[in-house]
Amino acid sequence: MKLNQKHRFCIAPMMEWTDRHCRFFHRLLTRRALLYTEMVTTGAVLRGDRARLIGFDPFEHPVAIQLGGSDPRALAECARIAEDFGYDEINLNVGCPSDRVQEGRFGACLMAEPELVGACVAAMRAAVRIRVTVKCRLGVDEQDPEAALDAMTDAVKAAGAATLIVHARKAWLKGLSPRENREIPPLDHARVYRLKAAHPDLDVVLNGGIANLEAAAGHLSHVDGVMMGRAAYQEPWRLLTVDPDLFGTPAPFASAKAAAEAFIPYMEREIAGGTRFYAMARHVLGLFHAVPGARAFRRHLAVEGVKPDAGPDVLRQALARVSESLDTVQTAAA
Ligand SMILES: Cc1cc2nc3c(=O)[nH]c(=O)nc-3n(C[C@H](O)[C@H](O)[C@H](O)COP(=O)(O)O)c2cc1C
């Protein structure tokens, strides 16, 4: 049973990557994807420079904020703040395995504490009207991924979470770096398919190892939605066919080049406000694929874009190195 289209295609929360500039750029490539912020901890939201940490441009909608924490009261307070900022969804991180996160007793180690996750979800739900969702793993360490995911699902469902996003691999809390934890534990997409089959009333989103939109479309016959991480960030040209291929609506731009040109007015506004050019331009590096000039584009941006006086002209010059004749929308299917 397909529940709704809100999570049909999501771009994963990624620290250092899916900042507000990245999200604005991704929104130029797809109007329909649901975007996620980087994880932000409750401590940062409560005590940090809020506008800088969680501010965003209205053009990014629909956009979800991902919170890291495990204290129901702090999470409820942060959820309220995020709702006031205008976010469309609050997502709780139950998947990050970094040491820093483990010290704070949140992220993936919460896989071992489904009741606490339920209490966090319930507290956030009581505090806001927007939807509350959870992103988790299959399990951690020696946990049985059948029992661990079932227990987490029961807890978040009982607490009224709208959606469960599952990164379809376990995390090892000791001995693997966060990066290794995204690569070494084997993927088990079938486990997430079974979860959906067992919970037709729960919106289930599959994450992990989705390399292209064809694979995404295949998963969508088993689950309600897919979440793409690294492939979306490193090869953003793929995003230009999300709307036509997965939603049956036109792509926002006829070519990747046109989308990049549309990023320039945003860059100009941001630079006037003190943002460095490369803080934005770095997200565009992978935009061209299999077109003449793609490598020259990347090189020009990476070399000239980091200079202190770099501005949108560097992007214009880089774009001039890319062939006009091949259109990314057409080549993306290849
Ligand atoms: C650089 C980077 C940072 C990440 N940061 C977060 C994060 O803040 N919160 C989170 O839930 N997952 C984070 N992840 C994990 C992704 O959201 C996703 O679960 C993982 O990359 C698997 O999806 P993929 O195979 O499509 O990349 C991060 C991944 C990467 C590559």
JSON list of N, CA and C in Angstrom, two decimals, residues 190-216:
[
{"chain": "A", "resi": 190, "resn": "ALA", "atom": "N", "xyz": [16.35, -6.29, 1.36]},
{"chain": "A", "resi": 190, "resn": "ALA", "atom": "CA", "xyz": [15.19, -7.19, 1.54]},
{"chain": "A", "resi": 190, "resn": "ALA", "atom": "C", "xyz": [14.62, -7.08, 2.95]},
{"chain": "A", "resi": 191, "resn": "ARG", "atom": "N", "xyz": [15.48, -6.78, 3.93]},
{"chain": "A", "resi": 191, "resn": "ARG", "atom": "CA", "xyz": [14.98, -6.62, 5.30]},
{"chain": "A", "resi": 191, "resn": "ARG", "atom": "C", "xyz": [14.00, -5.45, 5.38]},
{"chain": "A", "resi": 192, "resn": "VAL", "atom": "N", "xyz": [14.29, -4.39, 4.62]},
{"chain": "A", "resi": 192, "resn": "VAL", "atom": "CA", "xyz": [13.40, -3.22, 4.65]},
{"chain": "A", "resi": 192, "resn": "VAL", "atom": "C", "xyz": [12.12, -3.52, 3.87]},
{"chain": "A", "resi": 193, "resn": "TYR", "atom": "N", "xyz": [12.23, -4.26, 2.80]},
{"chain": "A", "resi": 193, "resn": "TYR", "atom": "CA", "xyz": [11.01, -4.68, 2.07]},
{"chain": "A", "resi": 193, "resn": "TYR", "atom": "C", "xyz": [10.10, -5.47, 3.02]},
{"chain": "A", "resi": 194, "resn": "ARG", "atom": "N", "xyz": [10.72, -6.39, 3.79]},
{"chain": "A", "resi": 194, "resn": "ARG", "atom": "CA", "xyz": [9.90, -7.20, 4.72]},
{"chain": "A", "resi": 194, "resn": "ARG", "atom": "C", "xyz": [9.25, -6.34, 5.78]},
{"chain": "A", "resi": 195, "resn": "LEU", "atom": "N", "xyz": [9.99, -5.31, 6.22]},
{"chain": "A", "resi": 195, "resn": "LEU", "atom": "CA", "xyz": [9.42, -4.41, 7.22]},
{"chain": "A", "resi": 195, "resn": "LEU", "atom": "C", "xyz": [8.16, -3.74, 6.68]},
{"chain": "A", "resi": 196, "resn": "LYS", "atom": "N", "xyz": [8.26, -3.26, 5.44]},
{"chain": "A", "resi": 196, "resn": "LYS", "atom": "CA", "xyz": [7.10, -2.61, 4.83]},
{"chain": "A", "resi": 196, "resn": "LYS", "atom": "C", "xyz": [5.94, -3.60, 4.69]},
{"chain": "A", "resi": 197, "resn": "ALA", "atom": "N", "xyz": [6.25, -4.82, 4.27]},
{"chain": "A", "resi": 197, "resn": "ALA", "atom": "CA", "xyz": [5.18, -5.81, 4.10]},
{"chain": "A", "resi": 197, "resn": "ALA", "atom": "C", "xyz": [4.49, -6.09, 5.43]},
{"chain": "A", "resi": 198, "resn": "ALA", "atom": "N", "xyz": [5.26, -6.08, 6.51]},
{"chain": "A", "resi": 198, "resn": "ALA", "atom": "CA", "xyz": [4.69, -6.37, 7.82]},
{"chain": "A", "resi": 198, "resn": "ALA", "atom": "C", "xyz": [3.95, -5.16, 8.42]},
{"chain": "A", "resi": 199, "resn": "HIS", "atom": "N", "xyz": [4.22, -3.97, 7.89]},
{"chain": "A", "resi": 199, "resn": "HIS", "atom": "CA", "xyz": [3.60, -2.74, 8.43]},
{"chain": "A", "resi": 199, "resn": "HIS", "atom": "C", "xyz": [3.02, -1.90, 7.29]},
{"chain": "A", "resi": 200, "resn": "PRO", "atom": "N", "xyz": [1.94, -2.41, 6.68]},
{"chain": "A", "resi": 200, "resn": "PRO", "atom": "CA", "xyz": [1.40, -1.66, 5.53]},
{"chain": "A", "resi": 200, "resn": "PRO", "atom": "C", "xyz": [0.94, -0.26, 5.90]},
{"chain": "A", "resi": 201, "resn": "ASP", "atom": "N", "xyz": [0.65, -0.05, 7.18]},
{"chain": "A", "resi": 201, "resn": "ASP", "atom": "CA", "xyz": [0.16, 1.27, 7.61]},
{"chain": "A", "resi": 201, "resn": "ASP", "atom": "C", "xyz": [1.27, 2.25, 7.96]},
{"chain": "A", "resi": 202, "resn": "LEU", "atom": "N", "xyz": [2.53, 1.82, 7.87]},
{"chain": "A", "resi": 202, "resn": "LEU", "atom": "CA", "xyz": [3.65, 2.72, 8.20]},
{"chain": "A", "resi": 202, "resn": "LEU", "atom": "C", "xyz": [4.34, 3.16, 6.90]},
{"chain": "A", "resi": 203, "resn": "ASP", "atom": "N", "xyz": [4.66, 4.44, 6.83]},
{"chain": "A", "resi": 203, "resn": "ASP", "atom": "CA", "xyz": [5.39, 4.99, 5.68]},
{"chain": "A", "resi": 203, "resn": "ASP", "atom": "C", "xyz": [6.86, 4.57, 5.85]},
{"chain": "A", "resi": 204, "resn": "VAL", "atom": "N", "xyz": [7.34, 3.70, 4.97]},
{"chain": "A", "resi": 204, "resn": "VAL", "atom": "CA", "xyz": [8.70, 3.16, 5.10]},
{"chain": "A", "resi": 204, "resn": "VAL", "atom": "C", "xyz": [9.57, 3.66, 3.94]},
{"chain": "A", "resi": 205, "resn": "VAL", "atom": "N", "xyz": [10.71, 4.24, 4.29]},
{"chain": "A", "resi": 205, "resn": "VAL", "atom": "CA", "xyz": [11.63, 4.78, 3.28]},
{"chain": "A", "resi": 205, "resn": "VAL", "atom": "C", "xyz": [12.94, 4.01, 3.34]},
{"chain": "A", "resi": 206, "resn": "LEU", "atom": "N", "xyz": [13.41, 3.57, 2.20]},
{"chain": "A", "resi": 206, "resn": "LEU", "atom": "CA", "xyz": [14.63, 2.78, 2.14]},
{"chain": "A", "resi": 206, "resn": "LEU", "atom": "C", "xyz": [15.83, 3.67, 1.79]},
{"chain": "A", "resi": 207, "resn": "ASN", "atom": "N", "xyz": [16.91, 3.50, 2.52]},
{"chain": "A", "resi": 207, "resn": "ASN", "atom": "CA", "xyz": [18.15, 4.24, 2.28]},
{"chain": "A", "resi": 207, "resn": "ASN", "atom": "C", "xyz": [19.33, 3.28, 2.28]},
{"chain": "A", "resi": 208, "resn": "GLY", "atom": "N", "xyz": [20.36, 3.65, 1.49]},
{"chain": "A", "resi": 208, "resn": "GLY", "atom": "CA", "xyz": [21.61, 2.90, 1.51]},
{"chain": "A", "resi": 208, "resn": "GLY", "atom": "C", "xyz": [21.92, 2.29, 0.17]},
{"chain": "A", "resi": 209, "resn": "GLY", "atom": "N", "xyz": [22.99, 2.80, -0.47]},
{"chain": "A", "resi": 209, "resn": "GLY", "atom": "CA", "xyz": [23.49, 2.17, -1.68]},
{"chain": "A", "resi": 209, "resn": "GLY", "atom": "C", "xyz": [22.64, 2.36, -2.92]},
{"chain": "A", "resi": 210, "resn": "ILE", "atom": "N", "xyz": [21.72, 3.31, -2.91]},
{"chain": "A", "resi": 210, "resn": "ILE", "atom": "CA", "xyz": [20.92, 3.55, -4.12]},
{"chain": "A", "resi": 210, "resn": "ILE", "atom": "C", "xyz": [21.76, 4.40, -5.07]},
{"chain": "A", "resi": 211, "resn": "ALA", "atom": "N", "xyz": [22.18, 3.80, -6.18]},
{"chain": "A", "resi": 211, "resn": "ALA", "atom": "CA", "xyz": [23.20, 4.42, -7.03]},
{"chain": "A", "resi": 211, "resn": "ALA", "atom": "C", "xyz": [22.61, 5.26, -8.14]},
{"chain": "A", "resi": 212, "resn": "ASN", "atom": "N", "xyz": [21.39, 4.98, -8.53]},
{"chain": "A", "resi": 212, "resn": "ASN", "atom": "CA", "xyz": [20.80, 5.72, -9.65]},
{"chain": "A", "resi": 212, "resn": "ASN", "atom": "C", "xyz": [19.28, 5.67, -9.58]},
{"chain": "A", "resi": 213, "resn": "LEU", "atom": "N", "xyz": [18.62, 6.41, -10.48]},
{"chain": "A", "resi": 213, "resn": "LEU", "atom": "CA", "xyz": [17.17, 6.52, -10.39]},
{"chain": "A", "resi": 213, "resn": "LEU", "atom": "C", "xyz": [16.46, 5.25, -10.83]},
{"chain": "A", "resi": 214, "resn": "GLU", "atom": "N", "xyz": [17.13, 4.47, -11.64]},
{"chain": "A", "resi": 214, "resn": "GLU", "atom": "CA", "xyz": [16.54, 3.19, -12.05]},
{"chain": "A", "resi": 214, "resn": "GLU", "atom": "C", "xyz": [16.41, 2.28, -10.82]},
{"chain": "A", "resi": 215, "resn": "ALA", "atom": "N", "xyz": [17.48, 2.24, -10.04]},
{"chain": "A", "resi": 215, "resn": "ALA", "atom": "CA", "xyz": [17.43, 1.45, -8.81]},
{"chain": "A", "resi": 215, "resn": "ALA", "atom": "C", "xyz": [16.38, 2.01, -7.87]},
{"chain": "A", "resi": 216, "resn": "ALA", "atom": "N", "xyz": [16.30, 3.34, -7.79]},
{"chain": "A", "resi": 216, "resn": "ALA", "atom": "CA", "xyz": [15.31, 3.97, -6.91]},
{"chain": "A", "resi": 216, "resn": "ALA", "atom": "C", "xyz": [13.91, 3.53, -7.33]}
]
